[in-house]
Structures are given as structure tokens and as C-alpha cells.
Amino acid sequence: NTFPRVGTILLVAGFTVRTASQPGAGPKGRLDILGHDSFTVGGTLNIPVALPPGRYAVTVPVLVTYD
């Protein structure tokens, strides 16, 4: 199953960000010699009790800045 009602709001709490280059530094990473790094984003998706079992997803916008 997929989410039955498109546009229904699901809340995500406890966002975390971790870069591959500096995992303990939170959202701050360091580019390698080729100018690459990667990151993961995590959190807890809060699903209302009334929704049936299924597959649920949210879109998370990501903005990357370079210093």
C-alpha cells in the first residue's frame, strides 16, 4: 500500500544530519580532493494511529551551502 490520501500532512521529528567526511560534526562536512562528500538525513516519521499499515514517505527539501 502507499499513502491513501495525497496531500495529507505527516510530521517528521528529531531530524539528524551526518556527513561521510566528518560524521561527528553534524551538518558540517569537508569536500575531498575531487570536491565530493555525501550525507544522510534521519528522523522519526509520525504516523497517525488511524492510518492503516502500509508504506509511507515524505519529501524532505535539502539546501546545501558551501563556505
mmJSON file of the N, C-alpha and C atoms, coordinates in Angstrom:
{"data_MODEL":{"atom_site":{
"group_PDB":["ATOM","ATOM","ATOM","ATOM","ATOM","ATOM","ATOM","ATOM","ATOM","ATOM","ATOM","ATOM","ATOM","ATOM","ATOM","ATOM","ATOM","ATOM","ATOM","ATOM","ATOM","ATOM","ATOM","ATOM","ATOM","ATOM","ATOM","ATOM","ATOM","ATOM","ATOM","ATOM","ATOM","ATOM","ATOM","ATOM","ATOM","ATOM","ATOM","ATOM","ATOM","ATOM","ATOM","ATOM","ATOM","ATOM","ATOM","ATOM","ATOM","ATOM","ATOM","ATOM","ATOM","ATOM","ATOM","ATOM","ATOM","ATOM","ATOM","ATOM","ATOM","ATOM","ATOM","ATOM","ATOM","ATOM","ATOM","ATOM","ATOM","ATOM","ATOM","ATOM","ATOM","ATOM","ATOM","ATOM","ATOM","ATOM","ATOM","ATOM","ATOM","ATOM","ATOM","ATOM","ATOM","ATOM","ATOM","ATOM","ATOM","ATOM","ATOM","ATOM","ATOM","ATOM","ATOM","ATOM","ATOM","ATOM","ATOM","ATOM","ATOM","ATOM","ATOM","ATOM","ATOM","ATOM","ATOM","ATOM","ATOM","ATOM","ATOM","ATOM","ATOM","ATOM","ATOM","ATOM","ATOM","ATOM","ATOM","ATOM","ATOM","ATOM","ATOM","ATOM","ATOM","ATOM","ATOM","ATOM","ATOM","ATOM","ATOM","ATOM","ATOM","ATOM","ATOM","ATOM","ATOM","ATOM","ATOM","ATOM","ATOM","ATOM","ATOM","ATOM","ATOM","ATOM","ATOM","ATOM","ATOM","ATOM","ATOM","ATOM","ATOM","ATOM","ATOM","ATOM","ATOM","ATOM","ATOM","ATOM","ATOM","ATOM","ATOM","ATOM","ATOM","ATOM","ATOM","ATOM","ATOM","ATOM","ATOM","ATOM","ATOM","ATOM","ATOM","ATOM","ATOM","ATOM","ATOM","ATOM","ATOM","ATOM","ATOM","ATOM","ATOM","ATOM","ATOM","ATOM","ATOM","ATOM","ATOM","ATOM","ATOM","ATOM","ATOM","ATOM","ATOM","ATOM","ATOM","ATOM","ATOM"],
"id":[1,2,3,4,5,6,7,8,9,10,11,12,13,14,15,16,17,18,19,20,21,22,23,24,25,26,27,28,29,30,31,32,33,34,35,36,37,38,39,40,41,42,43,44,45,46,47,48,49,50,51,52,53,54,55,56,57,58,59,60,61,62,63,64,65,66,67,68,69,70,71,72,73,74,75,76,77,78,79,80,81,82,83,84,85,86,87,88,89,90,91,92,93,94,95,96,97,98,99,100,101,102,103,104,105,106,107,108,109,110,111,112,113,114,115,116,117,118,119,120,121,122,123,124,125,126,127,128,129,130,131,132,133,134,135,136,137,138,139,140,141,142,143,144,145,146,147,148,149,150,151,152,153,154,155,156,157,158,159,160,161,162,163,164,165,166,167,168,169,170,171,172,173,174,175,176,177,178,179,180,181,182,183,184,185,186,187,188,189,190,191,192,193,194,195,196,197,198,199,200,201],
"type_symbol":["N","C","C","N","C","C","N","C","C","N","C","C","N","C","C","N","C","C","N","C","C","N","C","C","N","C","C","N","C","C","N","C","C","N","C","C","N","C","C","N","C","C","N","C","C","N","C","C","N","C","C","N","C","C","N","C","C","N","C","C","N","C","C","N","C","C","N","C","C","N","C","C","N","C","C","N","C","C","N","C","C","N","C","C","N","C","C","N","C","C","N","C","C","N","C","C","N","C","C","N","C","C","N","C","C","N","C","C","N","C","C","N","C","C","N","C","C","N","C","C","N","C","C","N","C","C","N","C","C","N","C","C","N","C","C","N","C","C","N","C","C","N","C","C","N","C","C","N","C","C","N","C","C","N","C","C","N","C","C","N","C","C","N","C","C","N","C","C","N","C","C","N","C","C","N","C","C","N","C","C","N","C","C","N","C","C","N","C","C","N","C","C","N","C","C","N","C","C","N","C","C"],
"label_atom_id":["N","CA","C","N","CA","C","N","CA","C","N","CA","C","N","CA","C","N","CA","C","N","CA","C","N","CA","C","N","CA","C","N","CA","C","N","CA","C","N","CA","C","N","CA","C","N","CA","C","N","CA","C","N","CA","C","N","CA","C","N","CA","C","N","CA","C","N","CA","C","N","CA","C","N","CA","C","N","CA","C","N","CA","C","N","CA","C","N","CA","C","N","CA","C","N","CA","C","N","CA","C","N","CA","C","N","CA","C","N","CA","C","N","CA","C","N","CA","C","N","CA","C","N","CA","C","N","CA","C","N","CA","C","N","CA","C","N","CA","C","N","CA","C","N","CA","C","N","CA","C","N","CA","C","N","CA","C","N","CA","C","N","CA","C","N","CA","C","N","CA","C","N","CA","C","N","CA","C","N","CA","C","N","CA","C","N","CA","C","N","CA","C","N","CA","C","N","CA","C","N","CA","C","N","CA","C","N","CA","C","N","CA","C","N","CA","C","N","CA","C","N","CA","C","N","CA","C","N","CA","C","N","CA","C"],
"label_alt_id":[null,null,null,null,null,null,null,null,null,null,null,null,null,null,null,null,null,null,null,null,null,null,null,null,null,null,null,null,null,null,null,null,null,null,null,null,null,null,null,null,null,null,null,null,null,null,null,null,null,null,null,null,null,null,null,null,null,null,null,null,null,null,null,null,null,null,null,null,null,null,null,null,null,null,null,null,null,null,null,null,null,null,null,null,null,null,null,null,null,null,null,null,null,null,null,null,null,null,null,null,null,null,null,null,null,null,null,null,null,null,null,null,null,null,null,null,null,null,null,null,null,null,null,null,null,null,null,null,null,null,null,null,null,null,null,null,null,null,null,null,null,null,null,null,null,null,null,null,null,null,null,null,null,null,null,null,null,null,null,null,null,null,null,null,null,null,null,null,null,null,null,null,null,null,null,null,null,null,null,null,null,null,null,null,null,null,null,null,null,null,null,null,null,null,null,null,null,null,null,null,null],
"label_comp_id":["ASN","ASN","ASN","THR","THR","THR","PHE","PHE","PHE","PRO","PRO","PRO","ARG","ARG","ARG","VAL","VAL","VAL","GLY","GLY","GLY","THR","THR","THR","ILE","ILE","ILE","LEU","LEU","LEU","LEU","LEU","LEU","VAL","VAL","VAL","ALA","ALA","ALA","GLY","GLY","GLY","PHE","PHE","PHE","THR","THR","THR","VAL","VAL","VAL","ARG","ARG","ARG","THR","THR","THR","ALA","ALA","ALA","SER","SER","SER","GLN","GLN","GLN","PRO","PRO","PRO","GLY","GLY","GLY","ALA","ALA","ALA","GLY","GLY","GLY","PRO","PRO","PRO","LYS","LYS","LYS","GLY","GLY","GLY","ARG","ARG","ARG","LEU","LEU","LEU","ASP","ASP","ASP","ILE","ILE","ILE","LEU","LEU","LEU","GLY","GLY","GLY","HIS","HIS","HIS","ASP","ASP","ASP","SER","SER","SER","PHE","PHE","PHE","THR","THR","THR","VAL","VAL","VAL","GLY","GLY","GLY","GLY","GLY","GLY","THR","THR","THR","LEU","LEU","LEU","ASN","ASN","ASN","ILE","ILE","ILE","PRO","PRO","PRO","VAL","VAL","VAL","ALA","ALA","ALA","LEU","LEU","LEU","PRO","PRO","PRO","PRO","PRO","PRO","GLY","GLY","GLY","ARG","ARG","ARG","TYR","TYR","TYR","ALA","ALA","ALA","VAL","VAL","VAL","THR","THR","THR","VAL","VAL","VAL","PRO","PRO","PRO","VAL","VAL","VAL","LEU","LEU","LEU","VAL","VAL","VAL","THR","THR","THR","TYR","TYR","TYR","ASP","ASP","ASP"],
"label_asym_id":["A","A","A","A","A","A","A","A","A","A","A","A","A","A","A","A","A","A","A","A","A","A","A","A","A","A","A","A","A","A","A","A","A","A","A","A","A","A","A","A","A","A","A","A","A","A","A","A","A","A","A","A","A","A","A","A","A","A","A","A","A","A","A","A","A","A","A","A","A","A","A","A","A","A","A","A","A","A","A","A","A","A","A","A","A","A","A","A","A","A","A","A","A","A","A","A","A","A","A","A","A","A","A","A","A","A","A","A","A","A","A","A","A","A","A","A","A","A","A","A","A","A","A","A","A","A","A","A","A","A","A","A","A","A","A","A","A","A","A","A","A","A","A","A","A","A","A","A","A","A","A","A","A","A","A","A","A","A","A","A","A","A","A","A","A","A","A","A","A","A","A","A","A","A","A","A","A","A","A","A","A","A","A","A","A","A","A","A","A","A","A","A","A","A","A","A","A","A","A","A","A"],
"label_entity_id":["1","1","1","1","1","1","1","1","1","1","1","1","1","1","1","1","1","1","1","1","1","1","1","1","1","1","1","1","1","1","1","1","1","1","1","1","1","1","1","1","1","1","1","1","1","1","1","1","1","1","1","1","1","1","1","1","1","1","1","1","1","1","1","1","1","1","1","1","1","1","1","1","1","1","1","1","1","1","1","1","1","1","1","1","1","1","1","1","1","1","1","1","1","1","1","1","1","1","1","1","1","1","1","1","1","1","1","1","1","1","1","1","1","1","1","1","1","1","1","1","1","1","1","1","1","1","1","1","1","1","1","1","1","1","1","1","1","1","1","1","1","1","1","1","1","1","1","1","1","1","1","1","1","1","1","1","1","1","1","1","1","1","1","1","1","1","1","1","1","1","1","1","1","1","1","1","1","1","1","1","1","1","1","1","1","1","1","1","1","1","1","1","1","1","1","1","1","1","1","1","1"],
"label_seq_id":[1,1,1,2,2,2,3,3,3,4,4,4,5,5,5,6,6,6,7,7,7,8,8,8,9,9,9,10,10,10,11,11,11,12,12,12,13,13,13,14,14,14,15,15,15,16,16,16,17,17,17,18,18,18,19,19,19,20,20,20,21,21,21,22,22,22,23,23,23,24,24,24,25,25,25,26,26,26,27,27,27,28,28,28,29,29,29,30,30,30,31,31,31,32,32,32,33,33,33,34,34,34,35,35,35,36,36,36,37,37,37,38,38,38,39,39,39,40,40,40,41,41,41,42,42,42,43,43,43,44,44,44,45,45,45,46,46,46,47,47,47,48,48,48,49,49,49,50,50,50,51,51,51,52,52,52,53,53,53,54,54,54,55,55,55,56,56,56,57,57,57,58,58,58,59,59,59,60,60,60,61,61,61,62,62,62,63,63,63,64,64,64,65,65,65,66,66,66,67,67,67],
"pdbx_PDB_ins_code":[null,null,null,null,null,null,null,null,null,null,null,null,null,null,null,null,null,null,null,null,null,null,null,null,null,null,null,null,null,null,null,null,null,null,null,null,null,null,null,null,null,null,null,null,null,null,null,null,null,null,null,null,null,null,null,null,null,null,null,null,null,null,null,null,null,null,null,null,null,null,null,null,null,null,null,null,null,null,null,null,null,null,null,null,null,null,null,null,null,null,null,null,null,null,null,null,null,null,null,null,null,null,null,null,null,null,null,null,null,null,null,null,null,null,null,null,null,null,null,null,null,null,null,null,null,null,null,null,null,null,null,null,null,null,null,null,null,null,null,null,null,null,null,null,null,null,null,null,null,null,null,null,null,null,null,null,null,null,null,null,null,null,null,null,null,null,null,null,null,null,null,null,null,null,null,null,null,null,null,null,null,null,null,null,null,null,null,null,null,null,null,null,null,null,null,null,null,null,null,null,null],
"Cartn_x":[0.837,0.0,0.871,0.361,1.001,0.053,0.527,-0.28,-1.617,-2.737,-4.044,-4.558,-4.062,-4.573,-3.403,-3.219,-2.144,-2.413,-1.375,-1.508,-1.747,-1.981,-2.133,-0.779,-0.783,0.467,0.916,2.159,2.803,3.97,4.125,5.182,6.411,7.573,8.847,9.503,9.959,10.587,12.012,12.818,14.165,15.085,15.047,15.932,17.395,18.148,19.593,20.267,21.481,22.286,23.676,24.229,25.588,26.295,27.483,28.269,29.215,29.581,30.511,31.914,32.303,33.666,33.921,32.907,33.048,31.777,31.57,30.311,29.945,30.921,30.621,30.376,30.457,30.355,28.96,27.964,26.616,26.573,25.998,25.837,27.099,28.187,29.402,30.274,30.551,31.4,32.619,33.406,34.609,34.694,34.851,34.964,36.311,36.297,37.558,38.281,39.364,40.175,39.409,38.389,37.555,36.354,36.217,35.09,33.825,33.959,32.809,32.688,31.486,31.15,29.731,29.267,27.885,27.338,26.023,25.41,24.164,23.745,22.482,21.613,20.327,19.348,18.459,18.21,17.343,16.314,15.353,14.316,13.255,12.245,11.135,9.878,9.323,8.077,6.909,6.103,4.966,3.723,3.266,2.105,0.901,-0.189,-1.384,-1.894,-2.412,-2.874,-3.959,-4.807,-5.947,-5.543,-4.324,-3.924,-3.616,-3.971,-3.725,-2.243,-1.809,-0.436,-0.151,1.041,1.391,2.757,3.066,4.326,4.049,4.766,4.566,5.885,5.808,7.015,6.738,7.79,7.705,8.829,8.619,9.659,10.345,11.666,12.432,13.299,13.004,13.85,15.23,16.252,17.631,18.291,18.94,19.687,21.127,22.048,23.465,24.162,24.896,25.662,27.144,27.908,29.356,30.048,30.924,31.692,33.062],
"Cartn_y":[-1.198,0.0,1.247,2.295,3.596,4.513,5.695,6.633,6.868,6.65,6.684,8.068,9.098,10.445,11.357,11.635,12.534,13.908,14.527,15.849,15.844,14.694,14.622,14.921,15.708,16.118,15.078,14.623,13.761,14.534,14.5,15.26,14.391,15.003,14.339,15.087,14.346,14.951,14.441,15.18,14.73,14.58,15.54,15.465,15.386,14.558,14.477,14.52,15.04,15.09,14.596,13.781,13.265,13.24,13.828,13.786,12.591,12.104,10.975,11.388,12.624,13.063,13.364,13.853,14.194,13.796,12.49,12.01,12.606,12.993,13.55,15.045,15.698,17.155,17.643,16.764,17.182,17.528,18.679,19.01,19.56,19.708,20.265,19.152,19.212,18.216,18.868,18.048,18.535,17.851,18.649,18.09,17.397,16.283,15.59,16.279,15.717,16.339,16.502,15.668,15.774,16.694,17.252,18.136,17.394,16.159,15.333,15.118,14.945,14.466,13.922,13.224,12.754,12.898,12.802,12.954,12.098,11.83,11.138,12.027,11.892,12.628,11.597,11.777,10.85,11.599,10.884,11.471,10.439,10.842,9.965,10.454,9.587,9.907,9.526,10.515,10.284,9.948,8.707,8.225,8.2,8.879,8.846,7.408,7.122,5.779,5.285,6.175,5.773,5.298,5.546,5.129,3.633,2.979,1.543,1.247,0.017,-0.357,-0.155,0.244,0.468,1.102,1.603,2.296,3.784,4.518,5.953,6.66,7.811,8.56,10.05,10.806,12.263,12.782,13.958,14.643,15.615,15.569,16.449,17.351,18.655,19.556,19.688,19.731,19.835,21.027,21.868,23.006,22.829,22.8,22.636,23.968,24.446,25.683,25.356,26.176,25.955,27.176,26.977,28.088,28.121],
"Cartn_z":[0.0,0.0,0.0,-0.578,-0.483,0.262,0.561,1.339,0.64,1.321,0.659,0.298,0.948,0.665,0.336,-0.923,-1.334,-0.743,-0.189,0.397,1.896,2.496,3.945,4.584,5.631,6.265,7.284,7.126,8.112,8.696,9.993,10.651,10.884,10.704,10.971,12.124,13.132,14.316,14.456,15.193,15.521,14.33,13.407,12.243,12.667,11.984,12.173,10.815,10.788,9.566,9.909,9.04,9.247,7.898,7.857,6.624,6.659,5.482,5.395,5.82,5.502,5.778,7.25,7.959,9.374,10.122,10.354,10.92,12.275,13.081,14.394,14.395,13.242,13.176,12.798,12.81,12.423,10.943,10.596,9.187,8.507,9.228,8.627,8.085,6.794,6.162,5.547,4.882,4.209,2.855,1.811,0.47,0.297,-0.448,-0.722,-1.88,-2.323,-3.377,-4.699,-4.903,-6.105,-5.901,-4.696,-4.399,-4.007,-3.507,-3.157,-1.649,-1.215,0.115,-0.002,0.971,0.978,2.39,2.505,3.823,3.901,5.115,5.367,6.239,6.065,6.851,7.52,8.806,9.529,10.34,10.831,11.667,11.972,12.706,13.061,12.363,11.522,10.817,11.721,12.092,12.987,12.164,12.267,11.513,12.451,12.094,12.948,13.135,14.317,14.672,13.717,13.221,12.392,10.994,10.562,9.22,9.192,8.098,8.003,7.791,8.066,7.768,6.276,5.964,4.567,4.453,3.282,3.033,3.023,3.851,3.967,3.685,3.066,2.722,2.807,3.023,2.99,2.109,1.565,0.807,1.747,1.779,2.653,1.768,1.745,0.969,1.602,0.787,1.272,0.583,1.382,0.872,1.317,0.37,0.677,0.417,1.412,1.246,1.315,0.684,0.607,1.177,2.163,2.764,2.162],
"occupancy":[1.0,1.0,1.0,1.0,1.0,1.0,1.0,1.0,1.0,1.0,1.0,1.0,1.0,1.0,1.0,1.0,1.0,1.0,1.0,1.0,1.0,1.0,1.0,1.0,1.0,1.0,1.0,1.0,1.0,1.0,1.0,1.0,1.0,1.0,1.0,1.0,1.0,1.0,1.0,1.0,1.0,1.0,1.0,1.0,1.0,1.0,1.0,1.0,1.0,1.0,1.0,1.0,1.0,1.0,1.0,1.0,1.0,1.0,1.0,1.0,1.0,1.0,1.0,1.0,1.0,1.0,1.0,1.0,1.0,1.0,1.0,1.0,1.0,1.0,1.0,1.0,1.0,1.0,1.0,1.0,1.0,1.0,1.0,1.0,1.0,1.0,1.0,1.0,1.0,1.0,1.0,1.0,1.0,1.0,1.0,1.0,1.0,1.0,1.0,1.0,1.0,1.0,1.0,1.0,1.0,1.0,1.0,1.0,1.0,1.0,1.0,1.0,1.0,1.0,1.0,1.0,1.0,1.0,1.0,1.0,1.0,1.0,1.0,1.0,1.0,1.0,1.0,1.0,1.0,1.0,1.0,1.0,1.0,1.0,1.0,1.0,1.0,1.0,1.0,1.0,1.0,1.0,1.0,1.0,1.0,1.0,1.0,1.0,1.0,1.0,1.0,1.0,1.0,1.0,1.0,1.0,1.0,1.0,1.0,1.0,1.0,1.0,1.0,1.0,1.0,1.0,1.0,1.0,1.0,1.0,1.0,1.0,1.0,1.0,1.0,1.0,1.0,1.0,1.0,1.0,1.0,1.0,1.0,1.0,1.0,1.0,1.0,1.0,1.0,1.0,1.0,1.0,1.0,1.0,1.0,1.0,1.0,1.0,1.0,1.0,1.0],
"B_iso_or_equiv":[0.0,0.0,0.0,0.0,0.0,0.0,0.0,0.0,0.0,0.0,0.0,0.0,0.0,0.0,0.0,0.0,0.0,0.0,0.0,0.0,0.0,0.0,0.0,0.0,0.0,0.0,0.0,0.0,0.0,0.0,0.0,0.0,0.0,0.0,0.0,0.0,0.0,0.0,0.0,0.0,0.0,0.0,0.0,0.0,0.0,0.0,0.0,0.0,0.0,0.0,0.0,0.0,0.0,0.0,0.0,0.0,0.0,0.0,0.0,0.0,0.0,0.0,0.0,0.0,0.0,0.0,0.0,0.0,0.0,0.0,0.0,0.0,0.0,0.0,0.0,0.0,0.0,0.0,0.0,0.0,0.0,0.0,0.0,0.0,0.0,0.0,0.0,0.0,0.0,0.0,0.0,0.0,0.0,0.0,0.0,0.0,0.0,0.0,0.0,0.0,0.0,0.0,0.0,0.0,0.0,0.0,0.0,0.0,0.0,0.0,0.0,0.0,0.0,0.0,0.0,0.0,0.0,0.0,0.0,0.0,0.0,0.0,0.0,0.0,0.0,0.0,0.0,0.0,0.0,0.0,0.0,0.0,0.0,0.0,0.0,0.0,0.0,0.0,0.0,0.0,0.0,0.0,0.0,0.0,0.0,0.0,0.0,0.0,0.0,0.0,0.0,0.0,0.0,0.0,0.0,0.0,0.0,0.0,0.0,0.0,0.0,0.0,0.0,0.0,0.0,0.0,0.0,0.0,0.0,0.0,0.0,0.0,0.0,0.0,0.0,0.0,0.0,0.0,0.0,0.0,0.0,0.0,0.0,0.0,0.0,0.0,0.0,0.0,0.0,0.0,0.0,0.0,0.0,0.0,0.0,0.0,0.0,0.0,0.0,0.0,0.0],
"pdbx_formal_charge":[null,null,null,null,null,null,null,null,null,null,null,null,null,null,null,null,null,null,null,null,null,null,null,null,null,null,null,null,null,null,null,null,null,null,null,null,null,null,null,null,null,null,null,null,null,null,null,null,null,null,null,null,null,null,null,null,null,null,null,null,null,null,null,null,null,null,null,null,null,null,null,null,null,null,null,null,null,null,null,null,null,null,null,null,null,null,null,null,null,null,null,null,null,null,null,null,null,null,null,null,null,null,null,null,null,null,null,null,null,null,null,null,null,null,null,null,null,null,null,null,null,null,null,null,null,null,null,null,null,null,null,null,null,null,null,null,null,null,null,null,null,null,null,null,null,null,null,null,null,null,null,null,null,null,null,null,null,null,null,null,null,null,null,null,null,null,null,null,null,null,null,null,null,null,null,null,null,null,null,null,null,null,null,null,null,null,null,null,null,null,null,null,null,null,null,null,null,null,null,null,null],
"auth_seq_id":[1,1,1,2,2,2,3,3,3,4,4,4,5,5,5,6,6,6,7,7,7,8,8,8,9,9,9,10,10,10,11,11,11,12,12,12,13,13,13,14,14,14,15,15,15,16,16,16,17,17,17,18,18,18,19,19,19,20,20,20,21,21,21,22,22,22,23,23,23,24,24,24,25,25,25,26,26,26,27,27,27,28,28,28,29,29,29,30,30,30,31,31,31,32,32,32,33,33,33,34,34,34,35,35,35,36,36,36,37,37,37,38,38,38,39,39,39,40,40,40,41,41,41,42,42,42,43,43,43,44,44,44,45,45,45,46,46,46,47,47,47,48,48,48,49,49,49,50,50,50,51,51,51,52,52,52,53,53,53,54,54,54,55,55,55,56,56,56,57,57,57,58,58,58,59,59,59,60,60,60,61,61,61,62,62,62,63,63,63,64,64,64,65,65,65,66,66,66,67,67,67],
"auth_comp_id":["ASN","ASN","ASN","THR","THR","THR","PHE","PHE","PHE","PRO","PRO","PRO","ARG","ARG","ARG","VAL","VAL","VAL","GLY","GLY","GLY","THR","THR","THR","ILE","ILE","ILE","LEU","LEU","LEU","LEU","LEU","LEU","VAL","VAL","VAL","ALA","ALA","ALA","GLY","GLY","GLY","PHE","PHE","PHE","THR","THR","THR","VAL","VAL","VAL","ARG","ARG","ARG","THR","THR","THR","ALA","ALA","ALA","SER","SER","SER","GLN","GLN","GLN","PRO","PRO","PRO","GLY","GLY","GLY","ALA","ALA","ALA","GLY","GLY","GLY","PRO","PRO","PRO","LYS","LYS","LYS","GLY","GLY","GLY","ARG","ARG","ARG","LEU","LEU","LEU","ASP","ASP","ASP","ILE","ILE","ILE","LEU","LEU","LEU","GLY","GLY","GLY","HIS","HIS","HIS","ASP","ASP","ASP","SER","SER","SER","PHE","PHE","PHE","THR","THR","THR","VAL","VAL","VAL","GLY","GLY","GLY","GLY","GLY","GLY","THR","THR","THR","LEU","LEU","LEU","ASN","ASN","ASN","ILE","ILE","ILE","PRO","PRO","PRO","VAL","VAL","VAL","ALA","ALA","ALA","LEU","LEU","LEU","PRO","PRO","PRO","PRO","PRO","PRO","GLY","GLY","GLY","ARG","ARG","ARG","TYR","TYR","TYR","ALA","ALA","ALA","VAL","VAL","VAL","THR","THR","THR","VAL","VAL","VAL","PRO","PRO","PRO","VAL","VAL","VAL","LEU","LEU","LEU","VAL","VAL","VAL","THR","THR","THR","TYR","TYR","TYR","ASP","ASP","ASP"],
"auth_asym_id":["A","A","A","A","A","A","A","A","A","A","A","A","A","A","A","A","A","A","A","A","A","A","A","A","A","A","A","A","A","A","A","A","A","A","A","A","A","A","A","A","A","A","A","A","A","A","A","A","A","A","A","A","A","A","A","A","A","A","A","A","A","A","A","A","A","A","A","A","A","A","A","A","A","A","A","A","A","A","A","A","A","A","A","A","A","A","A","A","A","A","A","A","A","A","A","A","A","A","A","A","A","A","A","A","A","A","A","A","A","A","A","A","A","A","A","A","A","A","A","A","A","A","A","A","A","A","A","A","A","A","A","A","A","A","A","A","A","A","A","A","A","A","A","A","A","A","A","A","A","A","A","A","A","A","A","A","A","A","A","A","A","A","A","A","A","A","A","A","A","A","A","A","A","A","A","A","A","A","A","A","A","A","A","A","A","A","A","A","A","A","A","A","A","A","A","A","A","A","A","A","A"],
"auth_atom_id":["N","CA","C","N","CA","C","N","CA","C","N","CA","C","N","CA","C","N","CA","C","N","CA","C","N","CA","C","N","CA","C","N","CA","C","N","CA","C","N","CA","C","N","CA","C","N","CA","C","N","CA","C","N","CA","C","N","CA","C","N","CA","C","N","CA","C","N","CA","C","N","CA","C","N","CA","C","N","CA","C","N","CA","C","N","CA","C","N","CA","C","N","CA","C","N","CA","C","N","CA","C","N","CA","C","N","CA","C","N","CA","C","N","CA","C","N","CA","C","N","CA","C","N","CA","C","N","CA","C","N","CA","C","N","CA","C","N","CA","C","N","CA","C","N","CA","C","N","CA","C","N","CA","C","N","CA","C","N","CA","C","N","CA","C","N","CA","C","N","CA","C","N","CA","C","N","CA","C","N","CA","C","N","CA","C","N","CA","C","N","CA","C","N","CA","C","N","CA","C","N","CA","C","N","CA","C","N","CA","C","N","CA","C","N","CA","C","N","CA","C","N","CA","C","N","CA","C","N","CA","C","N","CA","C"],
"pdbx_PDB_model_num":[1,1,1,1,1,1,1,1,1,1,1,1,1,1,1,1,1,1,1,1,1,1,1,1,1,1,1,1,1,1,1,1,1,1,1,1,1,1,1,1,1,1,1,1,1,1,1,1,1,1,1,1,1,1,1,1,1,1,1,1,1,1,1,1,1,1,1,1,1,1,1,1,1,1,1,1,1,1,1,1,1,1,1,1,1,1,1,1,1,1,1,1,1,1,1,1,1,1,1,1,1,1,1,1,1,1,1,1,1,1,1,1,1,1,1,1,1,1,1,1,1,1,1,1,1,1,1,1,1,1,1,1,1,1,1,1,1,1,1,1,1,1,1,1,1,1,1,1,1,1,1,1,1,1,1,1,1,1,1,1,1,1,1,1,1,1,1,1,1,1,1,1,1,1,1,1,1,1,1,1,1,1,1,1,1,1,1,1,1,1,1,1,1,1,1,1,1,1,1,1,1]
}}}
